[in-house]
């Protein structure tokens, strides 16, 4: 993963005493989001399916930041697992101030080759996972007057080919961001989204990357995990205390260009999509 250092822009101890729970925090964008929060003083629990990967990531992040990151394994699709992740966090650290719903699954698949189960799987991981974890954590977020970031995408702003499963899930997640901003706002809880564009060195880019035409990105570069980390720190910080219900697009202007995202030469026949 590329370097994550948000301390040149934000003060180092702004999240001291605060606790973050992050699904999908073992790799890629969500790992960078977590690392940034810990660098600014938060303690964190990362939660996803792969126990070994998670524990390794937690150890590495703790060593790198000098902070405390713990891992709890489970599946966001399973209500018992999300309740366990919340219980674990509260037992270890006594509170939850920030929640990042980042666990997601994706792949490129044309409509004709997307099975019933494939569509349902992505909806369940992304959408139900976001609902489940928020439901389980909400009482603690209300108590701390905390904040939530739902990781989204820009796929559904246009009609990105081969991405209907993820796009449908993220569209619904954006709806939840708005509904929760309204319902949880009176309890002091802010709810926002971040919609990353193409971010280098992430699982998402490994899977979807070969198809992206980066010359169509107005900023003429791939995003870095650091770009998402900065947005995360801002949205959770006191600089954003009147911002709720917003999905912050961090994509170098990409989705606004009709030429992006372009999958010019790809025909997703079964033998080919298995390689992506
Ligand atoms: N193209 C088409 N269908 C695919 C696919 C692909 N590349 N990869 C998986 N599927 C289908 C499977 O064939 C299966 O459908 P089937 O039962 O009809 O054959 C269905 O999706 C579920 O796959 P499975 O591997 O059983 O689900 P899982 O829960 O173990 O894994 C995935 C979920 C598929 C999303 C997996 O890629 C994953 O866990 N990814 C996590 C990381 C990730 O994708 N991050 C990127 C975020 S941008």
Short mmCIF file of C-alpha atoms and ligand atoms in Angstrom, two decimals:
data_model
loop_
_atom_site.label_atom_id
_atom_site.label_comp_id
_atom_site.label_asym_id
_atom_site.label_seq_id
_atom_site.Cartn_x
_atom_site.Cartn_y
_atom_site.Cartn_z
CA UNK A 1 0.00 0.00 0.00
CA UNK A 2 1.21 3.52 -0.71
CA UNK A 3 2.24 5.84 2.13
CA UNK A 4 -0.56 7.29 4.22
CA UNK A 5 0.41 10.50 6.00
CA UNK A 6 -2.32 13.00 6.77
CA UNK A 7 -0.41 14.73 9.57
CA UNK A 8 0.85 17.53 7.32
CA UNK A 9 -2.72 18.69 6.81
CA UNK A 10 -4.41 17.77 10.10
CA UNK A 11 -3.16 17.99 13.70
CA UNK A 12 -1.80 14.75 15.06
CA UNK A 13 -3.93 14.19 18.17
CA UNK A 14 -7.39 15.24 16.99
CA UNK A 15 -8.93 11.79 17.57
CA UNK A 16 -7.26 11.05 20.91
CA UNK A 17 -9.55 8.92 23.10
CA UNK A 18 -11.84 8.10 20.17
CA UNK A 19 -12.60 4.60 18.90
CA UNK A 20 -13.08 3.53 15.29
CA UNK A 21 -14.70 0.34 14.04
CA UNK A 22 -13.98 -0.31 10.36
CA UNK A 23 -15.29 -3.16 8.23
CA UNK A 24 -12.94 -4.14 5.44
CA UNK A 25 -10.08 -2.48 7.30
CA UNK A 26 -7.59 -5.24 6.56
CA UNK A 27 -6.61 -4.04 3.12
CA UNK A 28 -6.70 -1.30 0.51
CA UNK A 29 -8.67 1.87 0.96
CA UNK A 30 -10.19 0.97 4.33
CA UNK A 31 -6.84 0.00 5.75
CA UNK A 32 -5.52 3.43 4.74
CA UNK A 33 -8.57 5.12 6.29
CA UNK A 34 -7.97 3.23 9.52
CA UNK A 35 -4.25 3.92 9.57
CA UNK A 36 -4.86 7.63 9.16
CA UNK A 37 -7.36 7.72 12.02
CA UNK A 38 -4.93 5.87 14.30
CA UNK A 39 -2.11 8.25 13.36
CA UNK A 40 -4.35 11.03 14.64
CA UNK A 41 -4.85 9.33 18.01
CA UNK A 42 -7.83 6.99 17.57
CA UNK A 43 -7.77 3.35 18.55
CA UNK A 44 -9.31 1.00 16.01
CA UNK A 45 -10.88 -2.37 15.43
CA UNK A 46 -10.82 -3.78 11.91
CA UNK A 47 -13.41 -6.35 10.92
CA UNK A 48 -13.65 -8.67 7.92
CA UNK A 49 -13.62 -12.31 6.90
CA UNK A 50 -9.98 -13.28 6.64
CA UNK A 51 -8.64 -13.69 10.18
CA UNK A 52 -4.96 -14.13 9.27
CA UNK A 53 -4.90 -11.17 6.91
CA UNK A 54 -6.70 -8.99 9.45
CA UNK A 55 -4.43 -9.87 12.34
CA UNK A 56 -1.34 -9.23 10.25
CA UNK A 57 -2.73 -5.85 9.14
CA UNK A 58 -3.65 -4.89 12.71
CA UNK A 59 -0.15 -5.71 13.95
CA UNK A 60 1.51 -3.83 11.11
CA UNK A 61 -0.67 -0.76 11.62
CA UNK A 62 -0.06 -0.73 15.38
CA UNK A 63 3.70 -0.97 14.82
CA UNK A 64 3.69 1.71 12.13
CA UNK A 65 1.56 4.25 14.00
CA UNK A 66 2.44 3.52 17.63
CA UNK A 67 -1.32 3.27 18.23
CA UNK A 68 -3.58 0.34 18.96
CA UNK A 69 -5.38 -1.62 16.24
CA UNK A 70 -7.17 -4.88 17.01
CA UNK A 71 -8.77 -7.37 14.64
CA UNK A 72 -12.03 -9.27 14.85
CA UNK A 73 -12.96 -11.73 12.14
CA UNK A 74 -16.46 -12.24 10.80
CA UNK A 75 -18.80 -11.74 7.87
CA UNK A 76 -20.77 -8.49 7.57
CA UNK A 77 -23.61 -10.54 6.04
CA UNK A 78 -24.12 -12.36 9.31
CA UNK A 79 -25.93 -10.39 12.06
CA UNK A 80 -24.33 -12.53 14.78
CA UNK A 81 -20.87 -11.65 13.44
CA UNK A 82 -21.54 -7.91 13.31
CA UNK A 83 -22.94 -7.98 16.83
CA UNK A 84 -19.84 -9.82 17.93
CA UNK A 85 -17.60 -7.20 16.28
CA UNK A 86 -19.43 -4.40 18.09
CA UNK A 87 -19.34 -6.28 21.41
CA UNK A 88 -15.62 -6.93 20.97
CA UNK A 89 -14.93 -3.25 20.28
CA UNK A 90 -16.93 -2.03 23.27
CA UNK A 91 -15.45 -4.66 25.59
CA UNK A 92 -11.92 -3.72 24.55
CA UNK A 93 -12.24 0.05 24.29
CA UNK A 94 -15.50 1.00 26.04
CA UNK A 95 -17.07 3.01 23.23
CA UNK A 96 -17.50 3.51 19.48
CA UNK A 97 -17.14 7.03 18.07
CA UNK A 98 -16.61 6.33 14.38
CA UNK A 99 -17.86 3.64 12.04
CA UNK A 100 -16.56 2.99 8.54
CA UNK A 101 -18.65 0.65 6.42
CA UNK A 102 -16.05 -0.43 3.90
CA UNK A 103 -16.43 -4.18 3.39
CA UNK A 104 -17.26 -4.79 -0.26
CA UNK A 105 -17.02 -7.36 -3.01
CA UNK A 106 -16.73 -6.69 -6.70
CA UNK A 107 -15.74 -8.06 -10.09
CA UNK A 108 -16.45 -7.21 -13.70
CA UNK A 109 -19.33 -9.23 -15.12
CA UNK A 110 -21.60 -8.68 -18.09
CA UNK A 111 -25.35 -8.97 -17.47
CA UNK A 112 -25.60 -12.26 -19.36
CA UNK A 113 -22.85 -13.82 -17.27
CA UNK A 114 -23.90 -12.51 -13.89
CA UNK A 115 -25.58 -15.38 -12.04
CA UNK A 116 -28.45 -14.97 -9.59
CA UNK A 117 -26.06 -15.83 -6.82
CA UNK A 118 -23.33 -13.46 -8.03
CA UNK A 119 -25.70 -10.47 -7.99
CA UNK A 120 -27.10 -11.42 -4.60
CA UNK A 121 -23.62 -11.95 -3.15
CA UNK A 122 -22.46 -8.41 -3.90
CA UNK A 123 -25.74 -6.88 -2.71
CA UNK A 124 -25.45 -8.85 0.51
CA UNK A 125 -21.82 -7.96 1.25
CA UNK A 126 -22.07 -4.27 0.34
CA UNK A 127 -25.63 -3.25 1.16
CA UNK A 128 -26.77 -5.68 3.83
CA UNK A 129 -23.30 -5.55 5.37
CA UNK A 130 -23.55 -1.77 5.69
CA UNK A 131 -27.02 -2.01 7.21
CA UNK A 132 -26.09 -4.82 9.58
CA UNK A 133 -23.00 -3.23 11.07
CA UNK A 134 -24.64 0.17 11.45
CA UNK A 135 -27.67 -1.38 13.13
CA UNK A 136 -25.43 -3.20 15.59
CA UNK A 137 -23.25 -0.14 16.33
CA UNK A 138 -25.90 2.58 16.33
CA UNK A 139 -26.64 2.59 20.07
CA UNK A 140 -22.94 3.27 20.79
CA UNK A 141 -22.67 5.91 18.08
CA UNK A 142 -25.67 7.69 19.59
CA UNK A 143 -24.07 7.52 23.01
CA UNK A 144 -20.82 9.08 21.76
CA UNK A 145 -22.53 11.43 19.27
CA UNK A 146 -20.30 9.82 16.70
CA UNK A 147 -20.08 9.69 12.94
CA UNK A 148 -20.35 7.17 10.12
CA UNK A 149 -18.67 6.99 6.73
CA UNK A 150 -20.17 4.63 4.16
CA UNK A 151 -17.71 3.80 1.39
CA UNK A 152 -19.51 4.19 -1.91
CA UNK A 153 -18.62 4.57 -5.60
CA UNK A 154 -19.60 6.61 -8.65
CA UNK A 155 -20.63 3.59 -10.75
CA UNK A 156 -24.35 4.33 -10.51
CA UNK A 157 -24.04 8.03 -11.41
CA UNK A 158 -23.85 6.97 -15.02
CA UNK A 159 -24.47 3.31 -15.81
CA UNK A 160 -21.04 1.79 -15.77
CA UNK A 161 -20.92 -1.37 -17.86
CA UNK A 162 -20.29 -4.72 -16.16
CA UNK A 163 -20.86 -3.12 -12.76
CA UNK A 164 -24.63 -3.37 -12.22
CA UNK A 165 -24.26 -5.48 -9.06
CA UNK A 166 -21.85 -3.06 -7.33
CA UNK A 167 -23.60 0.01 -8.74
CA UNK A 168 -27.00 -1.13 -7.44
CA UNK A 169 -25.51 -1.83 -4.02
CA UNK A 170 -23.71 1.51 -3.82
CA UNK A 171 -26.80 3.43 -4.98
CA UNK A 172 -28.73 1.87 -2.13
CA UNK A 173 -25.89 2.62 0.28
CA UNK A 174 -26.04 6.28 -0.75
CA UNK A 175 -29.76 6.15 0.02
CA UNK A 176 -28.97 4.79 3.49
CA UNK A 177 -26.46 7.61 4.00
CA UNK A 178 -29.27 10.11 3.45
CA UNK A 179 -31.89 8.27 5.48
CA UNK A 180 -29.53 7.82 8.40
CA UNK A 181 -28.34 11.43 8.24
CA UNK A 182 -31.97 12.44 8.80
CA UNK A 183 -32.87 9.79 11.38
CA UNK A 184 -29.64 9.76 13.38
CA UNK A 185 -28.91 13.50 13.14
CA UNK A 186 -31.18 14.36 16.08
CA UNK A 187 -29.09 11.96 18.19
CA UNK A 188 -25.93 13.87 17.26
CA UNK A 189 -24.70 11.27 14.78
CA UNK A 190 -23.40 12.46 11.40
CA UNK A 191 -23.56 10.15 8.40
CA UNK A 192 -21.62 10.73 5.21
CA UNK A 193 -20.26 8.75 2.29
CA UNK A 194 -17.00 8.76 0.37
CA UNK A 195 -17.08 7.71 -3.28
CA UNK A 196 -13.54 6.93 -4.43
CA UNK A 197 -12.50 6.94 -8.07
CA UNK A 198 -9.72 4.67 -9.32
CA UNK A 199 -7.30 4.27 -6.41
CA UNK A 200 -3.86 2.78 -7.02
CA UNK A 201 -2.67 -0.41 -5.31
CA UNK A 202 -6.06 -1.57 -4.05
CA UNK A 203 -7.97 -4.83 -4.44
CA UNK A 204 -10.58 -2.94 -6.43
CA UNK A 205 -8.02 -1.68 -8.94
CA UNK A 206 -6.42 -5.10 -9.22
CA UNK A 207 -9.79 -6.51 -10.21
CA UNK A 208 -11.15 -3.63 -12.28
CA UNK A 209 -7.96 -1.76 -13.13
CA UNK A 210 -6.95 -3.23 -16.47
CA UNK A 211 -10.12 -1.80 -17.93
CA UNK A 212 -9.71 1.82 -16.83
CA UNK A 213 -8.59 4.52 -19.24
CA UNK A 214 -6.69 6.93 -16.99
CA UNK A 215 -6.30 9.60 -19.67
CA UNK A 216 -10.01 10.22 -19.15
CA UNK A 217 -9.45 11.27 -15.53
CA UNK A 218 -9.41 15.10 -15.51
CA UNK A 219 -6.62 15.18 -12.91
CA UNK A 220 -4.61 12.85 -15.20
CA UNK A 221 -3.60 10.50 -12.45
CA UNK A 222 -4.76 7.59 -10.42
CA UNK A 223 -5.94 8.37 -6.90
CA UNK A 224 -3.85 7.35 -3.91
CA UNK A 225 -5.12 5.76 -0.69
CA UNK A 226 -3.80 8.97 0.87
CA UNK A 227 -6.48 10.95 -1.00
CA UNK A 228 -9.20 8.90 0.68
CA UNK A 229 -7.42 9.08 4.05
CA UNK A 230 -7.44 12.89 3.93
CA UNK A 231 -11.17 12.94 3.19
CA UNK A 232 -11.83 10.49 6.00
CA UNK A 233 -9.94 12.52 8.57
CA UNK A 234 -11.75 15.66 7.42
CA UNK A 235 -15.25 14.13 7.54
CA UNK A 236 -14.67 12.70 11.02
CA UNK A 237 -13.00 15.88 12.30
CA UNK A 238 -14.48 18.89 14.03
CA UNK A 239 -14.04 20.71 10.75
CA UNK A 240 -17.05 18.82 9.45
CA UNK A 241 -19.47 19.02 12.37
CA UNK A 242 -22.23 20.55 10.21
CA UNK A 243 -21.77 18.14 7.31
CA UNK A 244 -24.15 15.19 7.18
CA UNK A 245 -25.89 13.27 4.42
CA UNK A 246 -23.21 14.08 1.87
CA UNK A 247 -21.36 11.69 -0.42
CA UNK A 248 -17.93 13.16 -1.02
CA UNK A 249 -16.63 12.14 -4.43
CA UNK A 250 -12.85 11.71 -4.43
CA UNK A 251 -12.08 10.79 -8.02
CA UNK A 252 -10.08 13.60 -9.63
CA UNK A 253 -13.24 14.66 -11.47
CA UNK A 254 -13.38 11.34 -13.29
CA UNK A 255 -17.07 10.53 -13.36
CA UNK A 256 -17.94 13.94 -14.80
CA UNK A 257 -16.08 13.12 -18.00
CA UNK A 258 -18.40 11.19 -20.36
CA UNK A 259 -15.34 9.31 -21.63
CA UNK A 260 -14.82 7.77 -18.19
CA UNK A 261 -14.95 5.00 -17.17
CA UNK A 262 -14.22 3.43 -20.48
CA UNK A 263 -13.92 -0.27 -21.09
CA UNK A 264 -13.11 0.07 -24.79
CA UNK A 265 -11.90 -3.34 -25.85
CA UNK A 266 -13.43 -5.63 -23.32
CA UNK A 267 -15.93 -8.31 -24.21
CA UNK A 268 -16.74 -10.21 -21.06
CA UNK A 269 -17.22 -13.73 -22.35
CA UNK A 270 -17.02 -16.43 -19.67
CA UNK A 271 -13.39 -17.46 -20.30
CA UNK A 272 -12.31 -13.84 -20.15
CA UNK A 273 -14.22 -12.59 -17.12
CA UNK A 274 -12.76 -15.33 -14.99
CA UNK A 275 -9.34 -13.76 -15.47
CA UNK A 276 -10.40 -10.29 -14.31
N1 LIG B 1 -17.52 -12.94 -12.58
C1 LIG B 1 -18.78 -13.44 -12.49
N2 LIG B 1 -19.27 -14.06 -11.39
C2 LIG B 1 -18.44 -14.17 -10.35
C3 LIG B 1 -17.11 -13.68 -10.36
C4 LIG B 1 -16.66 -13.05 -11.56
N3 LIG B 1 -15.42 -12.58 -11.66
N4 LIG B 1 -16.56 -13.94 -9.14
C5 LIG B 1 -17.49 -14.58 -8.41
N5 LIG B 1 -18.62 -14.72 -9.13
C6 LIG B 1 -19.83 -15.39 -8.70
C7 LIG B 1 -19.58 -16.83 -8.35
O1 LIG B 1 -19.49 -17.64 -9.51
C8 LIG B 1 -20.79 -17.15 -7.47
O2 LIG B 1 -21.94 -17.36 -8.24
P1 LIG B 1 -22.46 -18.88 -8.60
O3 LIG B 1 -22.72 -19.53 -7.29
O4 LIG B 1 -23.69 -18.66 -9.40
O5 LIG B 1 -21.35 -19.53 -9.39
C9 LIG B 1 -21.06 -15.84 -6.76
O6 LIG B 1 -20.36 -14.82 -7.50
C10 LIG B 1 -20.54 -15.84 -5.35
O7 LIG B 1 -19.16 -16.15 -5.38
P2 LIG B 1 -18.42 -16.73 -4.08
O8 LIG B 1 -16.97 -16.81 -4.42
O9 LIG B 1 -19.12 -17.95 -3.61
O10 LIG B 1 -18.74 -15.59 -2.99
P3 LIG B 1 -17.88 -15.10 -1.81
O11 LIG B 1 -18.79 -14.53 -0.81
O12 LIG B 1 -16.92 -16.11 -1.33
O13 LIG B 1 -16.99 -13.96 -2.49
C11 LIG B 1 -16.80 -12.11 -4.02
C12 LIG B 1 -17.51 -12.73 -2.82
C13 LIG B 1 -17.18 -12.89 -5.22
C14 LIG B 1 -17.29 -10.68 -4.18
C15 LIG B 1 -15.27 -12.16 -3.83
O14 LIG B 1 -14.68 -11.66 -4.98
C16 LIG B 1 -14.83 -11.39 -2.62
O15 LIG B 1 -15.03 -11.80 -1.49
N6 LIG B 1 -14.18 -10.25 -2.78
C17 LIG B 1 -13.78 -9.43 -1.65
C18 LIG B 1 -12.81 -8.41 -2.02
C19 LIG B 1 -13.25 -7.54 -3.15
O16 LIG B 1 -13.85 -7.94 -4.10
N7 LIG B 1 -12.89 -6.30 -3.06
C20 LIG B 1 -13.11 -5.37 -4.12
C21 LIG B 1 -13.91 -4.24 -3.65
S1 LIG B 1 -13.98 -3.02 -4.94
#
